[in-house]
Amino acid sequence: MIDFENERFHLRNDFFSYVIEISRGKYLFHRYWGKPLKEFRDSAPLQRIDRGFSGQLADFENERTFSLDVLPQEYPVRGRTDFRIPAYTVELENGTNISELNYASYKIFDGKPALKNLPASFGDGQTLEIELRDACGNFTVFLSYTIFADSPILARSARFVNTSGKKIKIRNAASAAIDFSDNDFEIINLYGGHAAERTIQRRKVSRGIFEISSTRGASSHQHSPFIALAGPTTDEFKGEVYAASLIYSGSFAIKVEAEQFGTTRLVIGLNPDVFSWTLEQGEEFQTPEVALNFSADGLNGLSQSFHKFYREHLMRGKFKDKVRPILVNNWEATYFDFNEEKIIALADCAKDLGLELLVLDDGWFGKRNDDNSSLGDWFVNAEKLPHGLNGLADEVHKRGLKFGLWVEPEMVNVDSELYRAHPDWILHVPNYKPSFSRHQLILDLSREDVRDYILNAMRKVFSSAQIDYIKWDMNRHMTEAFSAKLPTERQLETQHRYMLGLYEIMEKLTAEFPDILFESCSGGGGRFDAGILYYMPQTWTSDDTDAVCRLSIQTGTGLAFPIVSQGAHVSVTPNHQVGRVTPLQMRTFVAMAGTFGYELDITKMSDVEKSDVKTYVELYKEIRPTIQLGKFTRLLTGGNEYAWQFADDSRVVVMYFKILAQPAEPIRILRLAGLDADKLYTLKKYLPPKKLGVDGGPQKISFAEKSFYGDELMNFGLAAEKIETDFAAYMWVFEVQ
Ligand code: DGJ
């Protein structure tokens, strides 16, 4: 899969080619990334042009056509004639940050090395490691590229080694940089806010530097560590698109520079604004990994390969390939106001409805009756749960349900025994009072003593009862991200050290408790990133449970992340976040397009609603493998309508949503995608929308039993019966013959 010939590395599989060239024996140029090429013979050689104000390195003073400023770099540096955004900056002991990386050697080997303390892809790949040496011998950079036979994804990262004999300081170290030869792209990124995560934004690349970043110490609700550069005519089904998804959960920066000569540079990695790293002689620094993805089959092709790659080469543990239990979570049902009796009543009802897991959310520990206190005090609140977690878990299990629990181990309240005992364990700076968010402070996970406390506290909780599931929450962003334990020169390491500390804790706990299904959460989807998926195979997608908002949130999330990783729950109406009233069917279908659950007081549902829920739950159990583990395709995206298709070898499920009814609207014909033209698909179930306000009567599922060839469904399509109602949700279930 990786060749080295004529000073060029050609990484190639059935999905893409990626070519790097060594120029003049020392400079590493990026030459090609795109559809697979049989051979790279350089049909479009680099043009030799003398460009004004693009200077030469001293060795090439008289060769005015050789300037790093106009040539495509593989891992660029600033200060040696390239004025575009650099991939790295290293400050030397003499105070300068000038360096030049020269090619030294390469290695090609089978397999994919793990990254020390960092989440990273794994599997049977082939890896190219290129060694670059600073021209003055101060440090070495190893660029790592892994290509897998079954995926269009290239995994890249960089490792720095100090060879100077003195201290050096890394100010900036990107995971990857790519120079594209033109700028005819549209940037697709995922922006948002709390309870409004990952909205798709698409805009033309224009001259200047575009940045998406987080300094929040979390990948964040606001900007996702993901970017795509799509051709202007690329849509869901056709066209080329390049994407980068960082396998990291902390602050990051992605920059796109459309520069003077019409080329585009993409740089992705740690955020230099909140990072630096001191390396002593011989020490190493490893950047996070980035998953680079190329699709020639539009955005659906891109998403499908991200989903497959993350499921097969990133997610771990026994649950990664398993369908996930249908849960009921008490958060929106009770908030902090619960006791054992209420939770057992939920469990009784959950059992009756056919649900499989009861999750006890925030408020079970210390004196926590609101969000002012007790984070850090991980012992049970005996007033609420007189029989302890064990007693409650037993009751839940007796009803045939699994038992899950919420924790937020990274945080502390001032009103807690932990804070009173260890006020210096928080992230803070001298002379400033720490800032609050949700009344809480952040424990300094860069410290070993803090990590030990968290590990031991969690070990105790996780073994105190039969706990089948853990929801690991994190409800604020970092301010004053400094550590009482680090020396002055290392204070800017705190954020990254925190992440390494978090990953260490997650690694240990998930390994020690392999039977627990972990769901990550950060006020909803504030840490929904590929880094966390390495440890926890699902994440609560958003604190917004409104079905209409979720259409966009889940669509944006699905651009990069698998359906099975997205927590999605049915909640009550009027919805708690936006006050909207939507029919149960719409809420249900939207939530079914993820790891399905309920988050409302199910005991208060009417008999009619309960009967509908039973029908839906039964249906979901049947189609769950197709939805959660099948291939996902967006048939229609955005505006007033969304349509989603889930398919595996035995079944195809299609969901269609129309938010508002419109007068004189055309009949929607949905063309299915990716089916086998010659196979027969038998329509087994058809669920048309129920009208808003008449959510009544047992759910009718018509058994149509008509068969169609795949070519007809893909080319002629499926007509959505016209039903005049807002918030219409349809479902078709086909069996493959
Ligand atoms: C934020 C989460 O996203 C919610 O689901 C809930 O667990 C609360 N935290 C509890 O404090």
PDB file of N, CA and C in Angstrom, residues 88-102 131-142 159-170 279-284:
ATOM      1  N   TYR A  88       3.979  24.119  12.787  1.00  0.00           N
ATOM      2  CA  TYR A  88       4.594  24.032  14.118  1.00  0.00           C
ATOM      3  C   TYR A  88       5.447  25.263  14.369  1.00  0.00           C
ATOM      4  N   THR A  89       5.700  25.524  15.638  1.00  0.00           N
ATOM      5  CA  THR A  89       6.661  26.554  16.035  1.00  0.00           C
ATOM      6  C   THR A  89       7.395  26.025  17.256  1.00  0.00           C
ATOM      7  N   VAL A  90       8.712  26.036  17.193  1.00  0.00           N
ATOM      8  CA  VAL A  90       9.502  25.583  18.342  1.00  0.00           C
ATOM      9  C   VAL A  90      10.418  26.722  18.775  1.00  0.00           C
ATOM     10  N   GLU A  91      10.328  27.057  20.054  1.00  0.00           N
ATOM     11  CA  GLU A  91      11.177  28.132  20.570  1.00  0.00           C
ATOM     12  C   GLU A  91      12.444  27.502  21.140  1.00  0.00           C
ATOM     13  N   LEU A  92      13.570  28.017  20.705  1.00  0.00           N
ATOM     14  CA  LEU A  92      14.847  27.459  21.162  1.00  0.00           C
ATOM     15  C   LEU A  92      15.339  28.222  22.387  1.00  0.00           C
ATOM     16  N   GLU A  93      16.390  27.680  23.001  1.00  0.00           N
ATOM     17  CA  GLU A  93      16.872  28.316  24.228  1.00  0.00           C
ATOM     18  C   GLU A  93      17.389  29.732  23.993  1.00  0.00           C
ATOM     19  N   ASN A  94      17.806  30.012  22.761  1.00  0.00           N
ATOM     20  CA  ASN A  94      18.290  31.368  22.469  1.00  0.00           C
ATOM     21  C   ASN A  94      17.147  32.346  22.192  1.00  0.00           C
ATOM     22  N   GLY A  95      15.917  31.890  22.370  1.00  0.00           N
ATOM     23  CA  GLY A  95      14.778  32.797  22.239  1.00  0.00           C
ATOM     24  C   GLY A  95      14.212  32.877  20.837  1.00  0.00           C
ATOM     25  N   THR A  96      14.888  32.290  19.843  1.00  0.00           N
ATOM     26  CA  THR A  96      14.348  32.353  18.479  1.00  0.00           C
ATOM     27  C   THR A  96      13.414  31.169  18.245  1.00  0.00           C
ATOM     28  N   ASN A  97      12.636  31.300  17.169  1.00  0.00           N
ATOM     29  CA  ASN A  97      11.776  30.161  16.828  1.00  0.00           C
ATOM     30  C   ASN A  97      11.977  29.766  15.371  1.00  0.00           C
ATOM     31  N   ILE A  98      13.173  29.987  14.897  1.00  0.00           N
ATOM     32  CA  ILE A  98      13.463  29.661  13.497  1.00  0.00           C
ATOM     33  C   ILE A  98      13.974  28.229  13.411  1.00  0.00           C
ATOM     34  N   SER A  99      13.405  27.503  12.520  1.00  0.00           N
ATOM     35  CA  SER A  99      13.921  26.153  12.275  1.00  0.00           C
ATOM     36  C   SER A  99      13.577  25.769  10.847  1.00  0.00           C
ATOM     37  N   GLU A 100      14.265  24.764  10.380  1.00  0.00           N
ATOM     38  CA  GLU A 100      13.971  24.265   9.037  1.00  0.00           C
ATOM     39  C   GLU A 100      14.028  22.758   9.139  1.00  0.00           C
ATOM     40  N   LEU A 101      13.003  22.108   8.680  1.00  0.00           N
ATOM     41  CA  LEU A 101      13.002  20.649   8.782  1.00  0.00           C
ATOM     42  C   LEU A 101      13.493  20.034   7.488  1.00  0.00           C
ATOM     43  N   ASN A 102      14.487  19.200   7.605  1.00  0.00           N
ATOM     44  CA  ASN A 102      15.027  18.517   6.425  1.00  0.00           C
ATOM     45  C   ASN A 102      14.764  17.021   6.527  1.00  0.00           C
ATOM     46  N   GLU A 131      11.195  10.741   8.994  1.00  0.00           N
ATOM     47  CA  GLU A 131      11.979  11.492   9.979  1.00  0.00           C
ATOM     48  C   GLU A 131      12.475  12.788   9.352  1.00  0.00           C
ATOM     49  N   LEU A 132      12.177  13.900  10.011  1.00  0.00           N
ATOM     50  CA  LEU A 132      12.651  15.206   9.561  1.00  0.00           C
ATOM     51  C   LEU A 132      13.525  15.776  10.660  1.00  0.00           C
ATOM     52  N   ARG A 133      14.665  16.329  10.275  1.00  0.00           N
ATOM     53  CA  ARG A 133      15.547  16.889  11.313  1.00  0.00           C
ATOM     54  C   ARG A 133      15.673  18.391  11.139  1.00  0.00           C
ATOM     55  N   ASP A 134      15.586  19.074  12.271  1.00  0.00           N
ATOM     56  CA  ASP A 134      15.856  20.503  12.253  1.00  0.00           C
ATOM     57  C   ASP A 134      17.275  20.692  11.718  1.00  0.00           C
ATOM     58  N   ALA A 135      17.435  21.660  10.793  1.00  0.00           N
ATOM     59  CA  ALA A 135      18.722  21.819  10.107  1.00  0.00           C
ATOM     60  C   ALA A 135      19.865  22.108  11.075  1.00  0.00           C
ATOM     61  N   CYS A 136      19.543  22.649  12.255  1.00  0.00           N
ATOM     62  CA  CYS A 136      20.616  22.926  13.234  1.00  0.00           C
ATOM     63  C   CYS A 136      20.705  21.845  14.304  1.00  0.00           C
ATOM     64  N   GLY A 137      19.993  20.771  14.098  1.00  0.00           N
ATOM     65  CA  GLY A 137      20.111  19.634  15.016  1.00  0.00           C
ATOM     66  C   GLY A 137      19.397  19.791  16.344  1.00  0.00           C
ATOM     67  N   ASN A 138      18.474  20.744  16.437  1.00  0.00           N
ATOM     68  CA  ASN A 138      17.820  20.964  17.737  1.00  0.00           C
ATOM     69  C   ASN A 138      16.723  19.955  18.057  1.00  0.00           C
ATOM     70  N   PHE A 139      16.044  19.508  17.034  1.00  0.00           N
ATOM     71  CA  PHE A 139      14.980  18.527  17.286  1.00  0.00           C
ATOM     72  C   PHE A 139      14.681  17.746  16.014  1.00  0.00           C
ATOM     73  N   THR A 140      13.978  16.659  16.228  1.00  0.00           N
ATOM     74  CA  THR A 140      13.566  15.800  15.119  1.00  0.00           C
ATOM     75  C   THR A 140      12.058  15.699  15.162  1.00  0.00           C
ATOM     76  N   VAL A 141      11.441  15.653  13.998  1.00  0.00           N
ATOM     77  CA  VAL A 141       9.994  15.443  13.932  1.00  0.00           C
ATOM     78  C   VAL A 141       9.745  14.167  13.132  1.00  0.00           C
ATOM     79  N   PHE A 142       8.933  13.299  13.680  1.00  0.00           N
ATOM     80  CA  PHE A 142       8.534  12.097  12.957  1.00  0.00           C
ATOM     81  C   PHE A 142       7.091  12.287  12.507  1.00  0.00           C
ATOM     82  N   ARG A 159       5.404  13.572  15.882  1.00  0.00           N
ATOM     83  CA  ARG A 159       6.077  13.377  17.170  1.00  0.00           C
ATOM     84  C   ARG A 159       7.365  14.177  17.155  1.00  0.00           C
ATOM     85  N   PHE A 160       7.573  14.960  18.197  1.00  0.00           N
ATOM     86  CA  PHE A 160       8.773  15.801  18.293  1.00  0.00           C
ATOM     87  C   PHE A 160       9.734  15.190  19.305  1.00  0.00           C
ATOM     88  N   VAL A 161      11.029  15.193  18.977  1.00  0.00           N
ATOM     89  CA  VAL A 161      12.032  14.714  19.930  1.00  0.00           C
ATOM     90  C   VAL A 161      13.105  15.797  20.056  1.00  0.00           C
ATOM     91  N   ASN A 162      13.416  16.136  21.288  1.00  0.00           N
ATOM     92  CA  ASN A 162      14.441  17.154  21.525  1.00  0.00           C
ATOM     93  C   ASN A 162      15.835  16.531  21.398  1.00  0.00           C
ATOM     94  N   THR A 163      16.618  17.032  20.441  1.00  0.00           N
ATOM     95  CA  THR A 163      17.979  16.509  20.258  1.00  0.00           C
ATOM     96  C   THR A 163      19.010  17.624  20.465  1.00  0.00           C
ATOM     97  N   SER A 164      18.584  18.713  21.108  1.00  0.00           N
ATOM     98  CA  SER A 164      19.432  19.916  21.140  1.00  0.00           C
ATOM     99  C   SER A 164      20.463  19.918  22.259  1.00  0.00           C
ATOM    100  N   GLY A 165      20.260  19.054  23.266  1.00  0.00           N
ATOM    101  CA  GLY A 165      21.126  19.103  24.444  1.00  0.00           C
ATOM    102  C   GLY A 165      20.664  20.186  25.406  1.00  0.00           C
ATOM    103  N   LYS A 166      19.685  20.969  24.981  1.00  0.00           N
ATOM    104  CA  LYS A 166      19.137  22.024  25.840  1.00  0.00           C
ATOM    105  C   LYS A 166      17.623  21.887  25.849  1.00  0.00           C
ATOM    106  N   LYS A 167      17.012  22.789  26.607  1.00  0.00           N
ATOM    107  CA  LYS A 167      15.552  22.788  26.631  1.00  0.00           C
ATOM    108  C   LYS A 167      15.007  23.407  25.355  1.00  0.00           C
ATOM    109  N   ILE A 168      13.915  22.863  24.839  1.00  0.00           N
ATOM    110  CA  ILE A 168      13.213  23.574  23.767  1.00  0.00           C
ATOM    111  C   ILE A 168      11.749  23.684  24.171  1.00  0.00           C
ATOM    112  N   LYS A 169      11.047  24.627  23.574  1.00  0.00           N
ATOM    113  CA  LYS A 169       9.645  24.814  23.937  1.00  0.00           C
ATOM    114  C   LYS A 169       8.803  24.731  22.666  1.00  0.00           C
ATOM    115  N   ILE A 170       7.912  23.769  22.636  1.00  0.00           N
ATOM    116  CA  ILE A 170       7.014  23.680  21.480  1.00  0.00           C
ATOM    117  C   ILE A 170       5.873  24.650  21.728  1.00  0.00           C
ATOM    118  N   LEU A 279      10.305  20.641  26.303  1.00  0.00           N
ATOM    119  CA  LEU A 279      10.943  19.327  26.162  1.00  0.00           C
ATOM    120  C   LEU A 279      12.394  19.429  26.634  1.00  0.00           C
ATOM    121  N   GLU A 280      12.730  18.568  27.549  1.00  0.00           N
ATOM    122  CA  GLU A 280      14.136  18.461  27.955  1.00  0.00           C
ATOM    123  C   GLU A 280      14.844  17.580  26.927  1.00  0.00           C
ATOM    124  N   GLN A 281      16.164  17.613  26.973  1.00  0.00           N
ATOM    125  CA  GLN A 281      16.957  16.776  26.059  1.00  0.00           C
ATOM    126  C   GLN A 281      16.434  15.330  26.044  1.00  0.00           C
ATOM    127  N   GLY A 282      16.191  14.811  24.857  1.00  0.00           N
ATOM    128  CA  GLY A 282      15.780  13.411  24.710  1.00  0.00           C
ATOM    129  C   GLY A 282      14.284  13.181  24.884  1.00  0.00           C
ATOM    130  N   GLU A 283      13.573  14.157  25.405  1.00  0.00           N
ATOM    131  CA  GLU A 283      12.134  13.941  25.627  1.00  0.00           C
ATOM    132  C   GLU A 283      11.348  14.067  24.323  1.00  0.00           C
ATOM    133  N   GLU A 284      10.155  13.443  24.347  1.00  0.00           N
ATOM    134  CA  GLU A 284       9.317  13.418  23.144  1.00  0.00           C
ATOM    135  C   GLU A 284       7.991  14.102  23.390  1.00  0.00           C
TER     136      GLU A 284
END
